[in-house]
mmCIF file of C-alpha atoms and ligand atoms in Angstrom:
data_model
loop_
_atom_site.group_PDB
_atom_site.id
_atom_site.type_symbol
_atom_site.label_atom_id
_atom_site.label_comp_id
_atom_site.label_asym_id
_atom_site.label_seq_id
_atom_site.Cartn_x
_atom_site.Cartn_y
_atom_site.Cartn_z
ATOM 1 C CA UNK V 17 -17.944 -20.637 -10.904
ATOM 2 C CA UNK V 18 -18.261 -22.029 -7.370
ATOM 3 C CA UNK V 19 -14.683 -20.950 -6.752
ATOM 4 C CA UNK V 20 -15.399 -17.430 -7.780
ATOM 5 C CA UNK V 21 -18.497 -17.347 -5.592
ATOM 6 C CA UNK V 22 -16.696 -18.709 -2.643
ATOM 7 C CA UNK V 23 -14.078 -16.031 -3.002
ATOM 8 C CA UNK V 24 -16.702 -13.281 -3.328
ATOM 9 C CA UNK V 25 -18.429 -14.626 -0.204
ATOM 10 C CA UNK V 26 -15.034 -14.452 1.712
ATOM 11 C CA UNK V 27 -14.960 -10.841 0.742
ATOM 12 C CA UNK V 28 -18.434 -10.471 2.124
ATOM 13 C CA UNK V 29 -19.691 -9.379 -1.252
ATOM 14 C CA UNK V 30 -23.573 -9.066 -1.403
ATOM 15 C CA UNK V 31 -24.841 -10.980 -4.392
ATOM 16 C CA UNK V 32 -26.946 -8.908 -6.809
ATOM 17 C CA UNK V 33 -28.575 -12.153 -8.180
ATOM 18 C CA UNK V 34 -27.599 -15.584 -9.261
ATOM 19 C CA UNK V 35 -24.371 -15.878 -11.179
ATOM 20 C CA UNK V 36 -24.513 -16.582 -14.860
ATOM 21 C CA UNK V 37 -22.833 -19.549 -16.459
ATOM 22 C CA UNK V 38 -23.006 -20.436 -20.152
ATOM 23 C CA UNK V 39 -21.993 -23.494 -22.059
ATOM 24 C CA UNK V 40 -20.034 -22.524 -25.196
ATOM 25 C CA UNK V 41 -21.101 -19.247 -26.735
ATOM 26 C CA UNK V 42 -23.640 -16.905 -25.020
ATOM 27 C CA UNK V 43 -26.710 -16.313 -27.251
ATOM 28 C CA UNK V 44 -28.719 -13.095 -27.390
ATOM 29 C CA UNK V 45 -30.998 -14.188 -24.530
ATOM 30 C CA UNK V 46 -28.095 -15.060 -22.302
ATOM 31 C CA UNK V 47 -26.397 -11.764 -23.060
ATOM 32 C CA UNK V 48 -29.481 -9.865 -22.264
ATOM 33 C CA UNK V 49 -29.583 -11.742 -18.875
ATOM 34 C CA UNK V 50 -26.014 -10.549 -18.342
ATOM 35 C CA UNK V 51 -27.156 -6.983 -19.205
ATOM 36 C CA UNK V 52 -30.004 -7.178 -16.723
ATOM 37 C CA UNK V 53 -27.665 -8.607 -14.036
ATOM 38 C CA UNK V 54 -25.460 -5.461 -14.460
ATOM 39 C CA UNK V 55 -28.480 -3.211 -14.220
ATOM 40 C CA UNK V 56 -29.681 -5.044 -11.050
ATOM 41 C CA UNK V 57 -26.132 -4.586 -9.597
ATOM 42 C CA UNK V 58 -26.167 -0.868 -10.384
ATOM 43 C CA UNK V 59 -29.537 -0.469 -8.754
ATOM 44 C CA UNK V 60 -28.366 -2.111 -5.570
ATOM 45 C CA UNK V 61 -25.281 0.142 -5.536
ATOM 46 C CA UNK V 62 -27.324 3.249 -6.167
ATOM 47 C CA UNK V 63 -29.652 2.434 -3.306
ATOM 48 C CA UNK V 64 -26.620 2.482 -0.981
ATOM 49 C CA UNK V 65 -25.241 5.897 -2.021
ATOM 50 C CA UNK I 18 35.566 10.552 -5.749
ATOM 51 C CA UNK I 19 33.733 13.072 -3.591
ATOM 52 C CA UNK I 20 30.563 11.953 -1.925
ATOM 53 C CA UNK I 21 27.610 12.776 -4.167
ATOM 54 C CA UNK I 22 24.912 11.415 -1.911
ATOM 55 C CA UNK I 23 23.716 14.308 0.279
ATOM 56 C CA UNK I 24 21.343 14.480 3.181
ATOM 57 C CA UNK I 25 18.294 16.682 2.568
ATOM 58 C CA UNK I 26 16.964 19.064 5.300
ATOM 59 C CA UNK I 27 13.421 18.470 6.320
ATOM 60 C CA UNK I 28 13.273 20.884 9.218
ATOM 61 C CA UNK I 29 15.994 22.696 11.131
ATOM 62 C CA UNK I 30 16.818 19.527 13.126
ATOM 63 C CA UNK I 31 15.718 16.670 10.845
ATOM 64 C CA UNK I 32 17.432 15.445 7.713
ATOM 65 C CA UNK I 33 16.366 12.778 5.169
ATOM 66 C CA UNK I 34 19.135 10.264 4.791
ATOM 67 C CA UNK I 35 17.338 7.432 2.877
ATOM 68 C CA UNK I 36 17.980 5.805 -0.450
ATOM 69 C CA UNK I 37 16.289 5.804 -3.826
ATOM 70 C CA UNK I 38 15.438 2.490 -5.560
ATOM 71 C CA UNK I 39 14.743 3.502 -9.153
ATOM 72 C CA UNK I 40 14.467 0.079 -10.431
ATOM 73 C CA UNK I 41 12.210 -2.066 -8.137
ATOM 74 C CA UNK I 42 9.095 -3.112 -10.005
ATOM 75 C CA UNK I 43 7.532 -5.679 -7.776
ATOM 76 C CA UNK I 44 6.845 -5.419 -4.065
ATOM 77 C CA UNK I 45 5.346 -8.785 -3.000
ATOM 78 C CA UNK I 46 3.022 -9.003 -5.940
ATOM 79 C CA UNK I 47 2.362 -5.211 -6.080
ATOM 80 C CA UNK I 48 3.687 -3.740 -9.296
ATOM 81 C CA UNK I 49 5.720 -0.633 -8.480
ATOM 82 C CA UNK I 50 6.060 0.981 -11.824
ATOM 83 C CA UNK I 51 7.690 4.141 -10.482
ATOM 84 C CA UNK I 52 10.248 2.489 -8.165
ATOM 85 C CA UNK I 53 10.431 3.436 -4.479
ATOM 86 C CA UNK I 54 12.427 5.152 -1.839
ATOM 87 C CA UNK I 55 13.560 3.848 1.562
ATOM 88 C CA UNK I 56 13.382 6.790 3.871
ATOM 89 C CA UNK I 57 15.565 7.065 6.924
ATOM 90 C CA UNK I 58 15.806 10.297 9.033
ATOM 91 C CA UNK I 59 18.515 11.777 11.172
ATOM 92 C CA UNK I 60 17.583 14.030 14.105
ATOM 93 C CA UNK I 61 20.466 16.376 14.749
ATOM 94 C CA UNK I 62 19.741 17.337 18.343
ATOM 95 C CA UNK I 63 21.784 16.976 21.595
ATOM 96 C CA UNK I 64 21.245 13.294 21.254
ATOM 97 C CA UNK I 65 21.802 12.350 17.572
ATOM 98 C CA UNK I 66 19.130 9.878 16.562
ATOM 99 C CA UNK I 67 18.575 7.794 13.458
ATOM 100 C CA UNK I 68 14.967 6.864 12.607
ATOM 101 C CA UNK I 69 14.837 3.571 10.660
ATOM 102 C CA UNK I 70 17.363 2.371 8.107
ATOM 103 C CA UNK I 71 17.209 1.138 4.532
ATOM 104 C CA UNK I 72 17.012 -2.093 2.588
ATOM 105 C CA UNK I 73 20.422 -3.941 2.887
ATOM 106 C CA UNK I 74 21.761 -3.209 -0.650
ATOM 107 C CA UNK I 75 21.279 0.502 -0.095
ATOM 108 C CA UNK I 76 23.200 0.867 3.129
ATOM 109 C CA UNK I 77 26.230 2.632 1.606
ATOM 110 C CA UNK I 78 23.998 5.306 0.016
ATOM 111 C CA UNK I 79 22.331 5.912 3.431
ATOM 112 C CA UNK I 80 25.711 6.080 5.262
ATOM 113 C CA UNK I 81 26.987 8.489 2.602
ATOM 114 C CA UNK I 82 24.044 10.769 3.176
ATOM 115 C CA UNK I 83 24.552 10.667 6.921
ATOM 116 C CA UNK I 84 28.275 11.372 6.466
ATOM 117 C CA UNK I 85 27.350 14.423 4.436
ATOM 118 C CA UNK I 86 26.117 16.143 7.571
ATOM 119 C CA UNK I 87 27.663 14.259 10.610
ATOM 120 C CA UNK I 88 30.246 11.730 11.421
ATOM 121 C CA UNK I 89 28.081 8.485 11.618
ATOM 122 C CA UNK I 90 30.050 7.478 14.762
ATOM 123 C CA UNK I 91 28.243 10.388 16.552
ATOM 124 C CA UNK I 92 24.866 8.703 16.287
ATOM 125 C CA UNK I 93 23.629 8.134 19.861
ATOM 126 C CA UNK I 94 20.292 6.417 19.287
ATOM 127 C CA UNK I 95 18.616 4.388 16.557
ATOM 128 C CA UNK I 96 14.938 3.984 16.517
ATOM 129 C CA UNK I 97 13.293 1.187 14.456
ATOM 130 C CA UNK I 98 9.670 2.058 13.770
ATOM 131 C CA UNK I 99 9.122 -1.014 11.616
ATOM 132 C CA UNK I 100 11.149 -4.318 11.421
ATOM 133 C CA UNK I 101 10.328 -5.219 7.774
ATOM 134 C CA UNK I 102 13.522 -5.652 5.836
ATOM 135 C CA UNK I 103 13.148 -2.713 3.520
ATOM 136 C CA UNK I 104 13.661 -0.543 6.749
ATOM 137 C CA UNK I 105 15.765 -2.821 8.900
ATOM 138 C CA UNK I 106 17.831 -4.808 6.363
ATOM 139 C CA UNK I 107 20.929 -2.764 6.986
ATOM 140 C CA UNK I 108 20.296 -2.301 10.686
ATOM 141 C CA UNK I 109 22.770 -4.954 11.913
ATOM 142 C CA UNK I 110 25.591 -3.553 9.844
ATOM 143 C CA UNK I 111 24.656 0.074 10.834
ATOM 144 C CA UNK I 112 24.708 -0.847 14.591
ATOM 145 C CA UNK I 113 28.168 -2.576 14.099
ATOM 146 C CA UNK I 114 29.561 0.483 12.333
ATOM 147 C CA UNK I 115 28.038 3.167 14.483
ATOM 148 C CA UNK I 116 27.895 1.427 17.979
ATOM 149 C CA UNK I 117 24.985 3.564 19.198
ATOM 150 C CA UNK I 118 24.289 4.019 22.910
ATOM 151 C CA UNK I 119 20.928 2.552 22.508
ATOM 152 C CA UNK I 120 18.505 1.040 19.973
ATOM 153 C CA UNK I 121 14.709 1.312 20.402
ATOM 154 C CA UNK I 122 11.749 -0.456 19.005
ATOM 155 C CA UNK I 123 8.277 -1.481 20.122
ATOM 156 C CA UNK I 124 8.117 -4.630 22.306
ATOM 157 C CA UNK I 125 7.155 -6.760 19.329
ATOM 158 C CA UNK I 126 9.656 -4.919 17.156
ATOM 159 C CA UNK I 127 12.596 -5.670 19.554
ATOM 160 C CA UNK I 128 11.644 -9.406 19.534
ATOM 161 C CA UNK I 129 11.138 -9.448 15.744
ATOM 162 C CA UNK I 130 14.505 -7.744 15.075
ATOM 163 C CA UNK I 131 16.319 -10.271 17.178
ATOM 164 C CA UNK I 132 14.507 -13.129 15.318
ATOM 165 C CA UNK I 133 15.213 -11.631 11.888
ATOM 166 C CA UNK I 134 18.919 -10.747 12.482
ATOM 167 C CA UNK I 135 21.637 -11.865 14.666
ATOM 168 C CA UNK I 136 21.849 -8.697 16.704
ATOM 169 C CA UNK I 137 23.577 -9.663 19.914
ATOM 170 C CA UNK I 138 22.939 -6.427 21.873
ATOM 171 C CA UNK I 139 20.053 -5.064 23.815
ATOM 172 C CA UNK I 140 17.131 -3.517 21.948
ATOM 173 C CA UNK I 141 15.135 -1.390 24.315
ATOM 174 C CA UNK I 142 11.423 -1.920 24.021
ATOM 175 C CA UNK I 143 9.304 1.168 24.274
ATOM 176 C CA UNK I 144 5.609 1.411 25.155
ATOM 177 C CA UNK I 145 2.809 3.174 23.572
ATOM 178 C CA UNK I 146 2.743 6.834 24.723
ATOM 179 C CA UNK I 147 6.291 6.554 26.103
ATOM 180 C CA UNK I 148 8.546 9.632 25.642
ATOM 181 C CA UNK I 149 12.270 9.728 24.969
ATOM 182 C CA UNK I 150 14.266 12.839 25.666
ATOM 183 C CA UNK I 151 16.830 13.807 22.985
ATOM 184 C CA UNK I 152 18.098 16.691 25.040
ATOM 185 C CA UNK I 153 16.435 19.767 23.572
ATOM 186 C CA UNK I 154 13.786 17.606 21.705
ATOM 187 C CA UNK I 155 11.443 14.871 22.773
ATOM 188 C CA UNK I 156 10.139 11.810 20.835
ATOM 189 C CA UNK I 157 6.849 10.177 21.710
ATOM 190 C CA UNK I 158 6.206 6.604 20.508
ATOM 191 C CA UNK I 159 2.737 5.505 19.321
ATOM 192 C CA UNK I 160 2.111 1.834 18.860
ATOM 193 C CA UNK I 161 0.341 1.156 15.581
ATOM 194 C CA UNK I 162 0.076 -2.682 15.852
ATOM 195 C CA UNK I 163 -0.850 -4.388 12.510
ATOM 196 C CA UNK I 164 -0.365 -1.162 10.537
ATOM 197 C CA UNK I 165 0.915 -3.125 8.778
ATOM 198 C CA UNK I 166 3.008 -5.508 10.888
ATOM 199 C CA UNK I 167 2.543 -6.496 14.494
ATOM 200 C CA UNK I 168 5.690 -4.500 15.410
ATOM 201 C CA UNK I 169 4.761 -1.243 13.632
ATOM 202 C CA UNK I 170 4.911 2.085 15.525
ATOM 203 C CA UNK I 171 5.093 5.751 14.862
ATOM 204 C CA UNK I 172 7.535 8.266 16.414
ATOM 205 C CA UNK I 173 6.376 11.852 16.893
ATOM 206 C CA UNK I 174 8.877 14.654 17.374
ATOM 207 C CA UNK I 175 6.842 16.857 19.796
ATOM 208 C CA UNK I 176 8.473 20.252 19.324
ATOM 209 C CA UNK I 177 8.443 20.055 15.536
ATOM 210 C CA UNK I 178 4.988 18.410 15.353
ATOM 211 C CA UNK I 179 6.674 15.897 12.959
ATOM 212 C CA UNK I 180 5.356 12.337 12.567
ATOM 213 C CA UNK I 181 7.649 9.544 11.509
ATOM 214 C CA UNK I 182 4.961 7.248 10.161
ATOM 215 C CA UNK I 183 6.922 4.307 8.741
ATOM 216 C CA UNK I 184 4.908 2.699 5.983
ATOM 217 C CA UNK I 185 1.713 4.621 6.588
ATOM 218 C CA UNK I 186 1.056 7.719 4.449
ATOM 219 C CA UNK I 187 3.741 6.575 2.074
ATOM 220 C CA UNK I 188 3.920 5.565 -1.576
ATOM 221 C CA UNK I 189 6.236 3.674 -3.880
ATOM 222 C CA UNK I 190 7.625 6.540 -6.030
ATOM 223 C CA UNK I 191 11.358 7.053 -6.723
ATOM 224 C CA UNK I 192 12.172 10.673 -7.348
ATOM 225 C CA UNK I 193 14.739 13.308 -6.517
ATOM 226 C CA UNK I 194 12.034 15.533 -5.187
ATOM 227 C CA UNK I 195 11.853 14.792 -1.447
ATOM 228 C CA UNK I 196 8.619 16.731 -0.752
ATOM 229 C CA UNK I 197 5.134 16.231 -1.778
ATOM 230 C CA UNK I 198 4.710 19.969 -2.520
ATOM 231 C CA UNK I 199 7.615 19.674 -5.124
ATOM 232 C CA UNK I 200 5.968 16.676 -6.863
ATOM 233 C CA UNK I 201 3.315 16.302 -9.515
ATOM 234 C CA UNK I 202 -0.008 16.147 -7.660
ATOM 235 C CA UNK I 203 -1.506 13.736 -10.180
ATOM 236 C CA UNK I 204 1.289 11.248 -9.650
ATOM 237 C CA UNK I 205 1.036 11.663 -5.898
ATOM 238 C CA UNK I 206 -2.771 11.104 -5.965
ATOM 239 C CA UNK I 207 -2.378 7.974 -8.061
ATOM 240 C CA UNK I 208 0.553 6.442 -6.249
ATOM 241 C CA UNK I 209 -0.775 7.140 -2.708
ATOM 242 C CA UNK I 210 -4.151 5.470 -3.522
ATOM 243 C CA UNK I 211 -2.410 2.470 -5.243
ATOM 244 C CA UNK I 212 -0.216 2.058 -2.213
ATOM 245 C CA UNK I 213 -3.222 2.208 0.163
ATOM 246 C CA UNK I 214 -5.176 -0.288 -1.961
ATOM 247 C CA UNK I 215 -2.277 -2.739 -2.285
ATOM 248 C CA UNK I 216 -0.907 -2.555 1.208
ATOM 249 C CA UNK I 217 -2.962 -0.793 3.821
ATOM 250 C CA UNK I 218 -6.543 -1.734 2.728
ATOM 251 C CA UNK I 219 -6.893 -4.866 4.871
ATOM 252 C CA UNK I 220 -6.127 -2.816 7.957
ATOM 253 C CA UNK I 221 -8.712 -0.091 7.222
ATOM 254 C CA UNK I 222 -10.636 -0.633 10.518
ATOM 255 C CA UNK I 223 -7.394 0.028 12.384
ATOM 256 C CA UNK I 224 -6.678 3.170 10.191
ATOM 257 C CA UNK I 225 -10.040 4.584 11.242
ATOM 258 C CA UNK I 226 -9.318 3.877 14.907
ATOM 259 C CA UNK I 227 -5.903 5.469 14.676
ATOM 260 C CA UNK I 228 -7.255 8.616 13.083
ATOM 261 C CA UNK I 229 -9.938 8.802 15.887
ATOM 262 C CA UNK I 230 -7.209 8.288 18.496
ATOM 263 C CA UNK I 231 -4.869 10.997 17.249
ATOM 264 C CA UNK I 232 -7.742 13.411 16.755
ATOM 265 C CA UNK I 233 -8.981 12.809 20.343
ATOM 266 C CA UNK I 234 -5.424 13.311 21.606
ATOM 267 C CA UNK I 235 -5.366 16.664 19.824
ATOM 268 C CA UNK I 236 -2.089 15.802 17.914
ATOM 269 C CA UNK I 237 -1.308 18.020 15.009
ATOM 270 C CA UNK I 238 1.116 17.308 12.272
ATOM 271 C CA UNK I 239 3.187 19.998 10.624
ATOM 272 C CA UNK I 240 5.190 17.325 8.751
ATOM 273 C CA UNK I 241 4.541 13.615 8.054
ATOM 274 C CA UNK I 242 7.706 11.739 7.155
ATOM 275 C CA UNK I 243 6.860 8.239 5.855
ATOM 276 C CA UNK I 244 9.387 5.503 5.121
ATOM 277 C CA UNK I 245 8.502 5.481 1.278
ATOM 278 C CA UNK I 246 7.968 8.276 -1.171
ATOM 279 C CA UNK I 247 7.721 12.040 -0.643
ATOM 280 C CA UNK I 248 7.477 13.856 2.663
ATOM 281 C CA UNK I 249 4.303 15.742 3.430
ATOM 282 C CA UNK I 250 4.931 19.249 4.819
ATOM 283 C CA UNK I 251 2.994 22.572 4.752
ATOM 284 C CA UNK I 252 -0.196 20.604 4.055
ATOM 285 C CA UNK I 253 -0.711 17.279 5.877
ATOM 286 C CA UNK I 254 -4.576 17.235 6.143
ATOM 287 C CA UNK I 255 -5.034 16.051 2.550
ATOM 288 C CA UNK I 256 -3.326 12.651 2.943
ATOM 289 C CA UNK I 257 -4.955 12.096 6.375
ATOM 290 C CA UNK I 258 -8.352 12.937 4.849
ATOM 291 C CA UNK I 259 -7.712 10.478 1.992
ATOM 292 C CA UNK I 260 -6.791 7.704 4.458
ATOM 293 C CA UNK I 261 -10.035 8.342 6.335
ATOM 294 C CA UNK I 262 -11.971 8.185 3.040
ATOM 295 C CA UNK I 263 -10.273 5.044 1.715
ATOM 296 C CA UNK I 264 -10.513 3.286 5.058
ATOM 297 C CA UNK I 265 -14.235 3.975 5.314
ATOM 298 C CA UNK I 266 -14.769 2.125 1.969
ATOM 299 C CA UNK I 267 -17.973 3.926 1.383
ATOM 300 C CA UNK I 268 -19.363 2.749 -2.006
ATOM 301 C CA UNK I 269 -19.425 5.219 -4.838
ATOM 302 C CA UNK I 270 -21.222 4.976 -8.201
ATOM 303 C CA UNK I 271 -18.525 2.878 -9.754
ATOM 304 C CA UNK I 272 -18.209 -0.738 -10.816
ATOM 305 C CA UNK I 273 -15.293 -2.952 -11.634
ATOM 306 C CA UNK I 274 -15.817 -5.918 -14.033
ATOM 307 C CA UNK I 275 -12.785 -8.181 -13.953
ATOM 308 C CA UNK I 276 -12.446 -11.277 -16.222
ATOM 309 C CA UNK I 277 -10.289 -13.512 -18.307
ATOM 310 C CA UNK I 278 -11.339 -15.274 -21.463
ATOM 311 C CA UNK I 279 -10.291 -18.143 -23.542
ATOM 312 C CA UNK I 280 -12.251 -17.840 -26.737
ATOM 313 C CA UNK I 281 -14.201 -14.552 -25.950
ATOM 314 C CA UNK I 282 -17.451 -16.132 -24.536
ATOM 315 C CA UNK I 283 -16.652 -14.834 -20.978
ATOM 316 C CA UNK I 284 -15.512 -11.553 -22.561
ATOM 317 C CA UNK I 285 -18.879 -11.099 -24.366
ATOM 318 C CA UNK I 286 -20.681 -11.672 -21.006
ATOM 319 C CA UNK I 287 -18.340 -9.129 -19.271
ATOM 320 C CA UNK I 288 -19.136 -6.607 -21.872
ATOM 321 C CA UNK I 289 -22.941 -7.150 -21.619
ATOM 322 C CA UNK I 290 -22.780 -6.858 -17.800
ATOM 323 C CA UNK I 291 -20.752 -3.680 -18.241
ATOM 324 C CA UNK I 292 -23.423 -2.203 -20.493
ATOM 325 C CA UNK I 293 -26.060 -3.013 -17.919
ATOM 326 C CA UNK I 294 -24.013 -1.482 -15.086
ATOM 327 C CA UNK I 295 -23.572 1.686 -17.078
ATOM 328 C CA UNK I 296 -27.245 1.825 -18.035
ATOM 329 C CA UNK I 297 -27.927 1.628 -14.286
ATOM 330 C CA UNK I 298 -25.940 4.826 -13.780
ATOM 331 C CA UNK I 299 -22.506 3.433 -12.671
ATOM 332 C CA UNK I 300 -19.116 4.387 -14.064
ATOM 333 C CA UNK I 301 -17.645 1.071 -15.243
ATOM 334 C CA UNK I 302 -14.084 -0.127 -15.330
ATOM 335 C CA UNK I 303 -13.809 -3.311 -17.518
ATOM 336 C CA UNK I 304 -10.463 -5.040 -16.863
ATOM 337 C CA UNK I 305 -9.135 -8.217 -18.581
ATOM 338 C CA UNK I 306 -6.637 -10.057 -16.421
ATOM 339 C CA UNK I 307 -5.089 -11.158 -19.730
ATOM 340 C CA UNK I 308 -4.005 -7.456 -20.048
ATOM 341 C CA UNK I 309 -3.834 -5.657 -16.731
ATOM 342 C CA UNK I 310 -1.919 -6.223 -13.495
ATOM 343 C CA UNK I 311 -3.583 -7.296 -10.216
ATOM 344 C CA UNK I 312 -2.393 -3.980 -8.583
ATOM 345 C CA UNK I 313 -4.430 -2.039 -11.050
ATOM 346 C CA UNK I 314 -7.594 -3.894 -10.241
ATOM 347 C CA UNK I 315 -7.252 -3.206 -6.517
ATOM 348 C CA UNK I 316 -6.666 0.532 -7.259
ATOM 349 C CA UNK I 317 -9.813 0.608 -9.286
ATOM 350 C CA UNK I 318 -11.721 -1.113 -6.546
ATOM 351 C CA UNK I 319 -10.972 1.585 -4.076
ATOM 352 C CA UNK I 320 -14.311 3.476 -3.818
ATOM 353 C CA UNK I 321 -16.163 1.036 -6.087
ATOM 354 C CA UNK I 322 -19.654 -0.108 -5.157
ATOM 355 C CA UNK I 323 -19.720 -3.245 -7.395
ATOM 356 C CA UNK I 324 -17.508 -6.079 -8.505
ATOM 357 C CA UNK I 325 -18.400 -8.598 -11.224
ATOM 358 C CA UNK I 326 -15.951 -11.482 -11.646
ATOM 359 C CA UNK I 327 -15.862 -13.697 -14.740
ATOM 360 C CA UNK I 328 -13.791 -16.816 -15.701
ATOM 361 C CA UNK I 329 -14.100 -19.576 -18.099
ATOM 362 C CA UNK I 330 -13.710 -23.090 -16.695
ATOM 363 C CA UNK I 331 -10.367 -24.789 -17.394
ATOM 364 C CA UNK I 332 -9.944 -28.266 -16.196
ATOM 365 C CA UNK I 333 -12.820 -27.834 -13.805
ATOM 366 C CA UNK I 334 -11.200 -24.754 -12.175
ATOM 367 C CA UNK I 335 -10.733 -21.097 -12.773
ATOM 368 C CA UNK I 336 -8.280 -19.723 -15.273
ATOM 369 C CA UNK I 337 -4.959 -19.346 -13.392
ATOM 370 C CA UNK I 338 -4.895 -15.575 -13.761
ATOM 371 C CA UNK I 339 -8.379 -15.341 -12.253
ATOM 372 C CA UNK I 340 -7.316 -17.552 -9.281
ATOM 373 C CA UNK I 341 -4.421 -15.089 -8.836
ATOM 374 C CA UNK I 342 -6.570 -11.892 -8.672
ATOM 375 C CA UNK I 343 -9.139 -13.630 -6.459
ATOM 376 C CA UNK I 344 -6.453 -14.772 -4.024
ATOM 377 C CA UNK I 345 -4.968 -11.276 -3.988
ATOM 378 C CA UNK I 346 -8.374 -9.630 -3.521
ATOM 379 C CA UNK I 347 -9.560 -11.875 -0.650
ATOM 380 C CA UNK I 348 -6.352 -11.091 1.257
ATOM 381 C CA UNK I 349 -6.828 -7.331 0.785
ATOM 382 C CA UNK I 350 -10.423 -7.552 2.062
ATOM 383 C CA UNK I 351 -12.261 -4.945 0.093
ATOM 384 C CA UNK I 352 -15.604 -4.374 1.748
ATOM 385 C CA UNK I 353 -19.175 -2.997 0.976
ATOM 386 C CA UNK I 354 -19.366 -4.463 -2.531
ATOM 387 C CA UNK I 355 -22.346 -5.698 -4.527
ATOM 388 C CA UNK I 356 -21.167 -8.523 -6.732
ATOM 389 C CA UNK I 357 -21.803 -11.323 -9.189
ATOM 390 C CA UNK I 358 -19.964 -14.225 -10.844
ATOM 391 C CA UNK I 359 -20.148 -15.285 -14.396
ATOM 392 C CA UNK I 360 -18.341 -17.402 -16.951
ATOM 393 C CA UNK I 361 -18.444 -19.903 -19.703
ATOM 394 C CA UNK I 362 -17.437 -23.459 -19.904
ATOM 395 C CA UNK I 363 -16.196 -25.473 -22.951
ATOM 396 C CA UNK I 364 -15.010 -23.507 -26.038
ATOM 397 C CA UNK I 365 -17.265 -22.422 -28.899
ATOM 398 C CA UNK I 366 -16.780 -24.072 -32.307
ATOM 399 C CA UNK I 367 -15.767 -20.771 -33.826
ATOM 400 C CA UNK I 368 -14.422 -17.760 -32.053
ATOM 401 C CA UNK I 369 -16.811 -14.738 -32.044
ATOM 402 C CA UNK I 370 -15.279 -11.519 -33.323
ATOM 403 C CA UNK I 371 -15.749 -9.407 -30.180
ATOM 404 C CA UNK I 372 -12.514 -8.367 -28.534
ATOM 405 C CA UNK I 373 -10.448 -10.027 -31.239
ATOM 406 C CA UNK I 374 -7.269 -8.318 -29.895
ATOM 407 C CA UNK I 375 -6.521 -10.939 -27.230
ATOM 408 C CA UNK I 376 -2.934 -11.973 -27.323
HETATM 409 FE FE1 FE2 A 25 6.266 -2.774 5.687
HETATM 410 FE FE1 FE2 A 26 8.049 -0.395 3.730
#
């Protein structure tokens, strides 16, 4: 995931939160963290419109 | 057999004499599903002038189109607005066949053409703002360095308010309709945006400066004649407005989630992030690199406000197709994005059912 984050940094992408990494299969808690990350990203975008 | 390749009139004095490449499907990593055209233009004035040429294998098609309106030996001047080989590949042979009085390019262009080809005659370097009399018509040269090569320049036919814009304002679209107003507007909108995203995007700050510059100079454009795709006439404000919009990269309520997956774990995460993005009020485009082309991702990113990127770990690195899209994207320099990274490592013992369609 570091490689992805390095590439995003090169594109000057502003992070909406910490990236999410899972070992093996994501459980319900992990998927709900993903969902919340998506929502946080959306809020940041909407604040810029 | 009689010549079936004809020149197409653009204005009273200007003719399209390019070539149609129906079959090209890759342009340096950009998937060109509708082929392309290499546009060259003939100005039939007191001093007969050819603007740009075509990719080497298409030289005969261009020469046939020229011959349909004038003996090619009567060409006095050749102007090379852009040295990239899709526009200059046939230049050495055309110079040899036509023996023009003069060949013009920007200072960098003159040097580049000499380096690319063994042209053993003088290429006259023109400066930004310099004019060239064609007898009853005048060309003005505008340097457009780094749009998209260091040599790039535009030529402007003053009396006709016609801009020869080389690669700018173009698109990869092979068709027998030579003008935008004869073409399907939905195809034009899609192909012009895809072309901008895949070629012009990294030079967006220069596009904004150029638009500012021509606006300040009060230049107006009755016709824009690019080196690829249809010619804009009657209405040229639309494509210029689109360039201003795309170059500004102002975020809109749209997100792109791009990922690849091995056993669907990263895919499940991508889908959960997408649901969250949509719940937050964004339009979401979820794109699997196992299924889509990199060119399509860049097209979707035009105007997006967010980008989430997911990859499983394979041998301590990204999946190869994710390295591909990230390399492509960093080079194209999209800006003003909110983002996040995600992914899984190690495979689950049993594959979940979500997205079971992966090839
Ligand atoms: Fe080019
Ligand atoms: Fe080109």
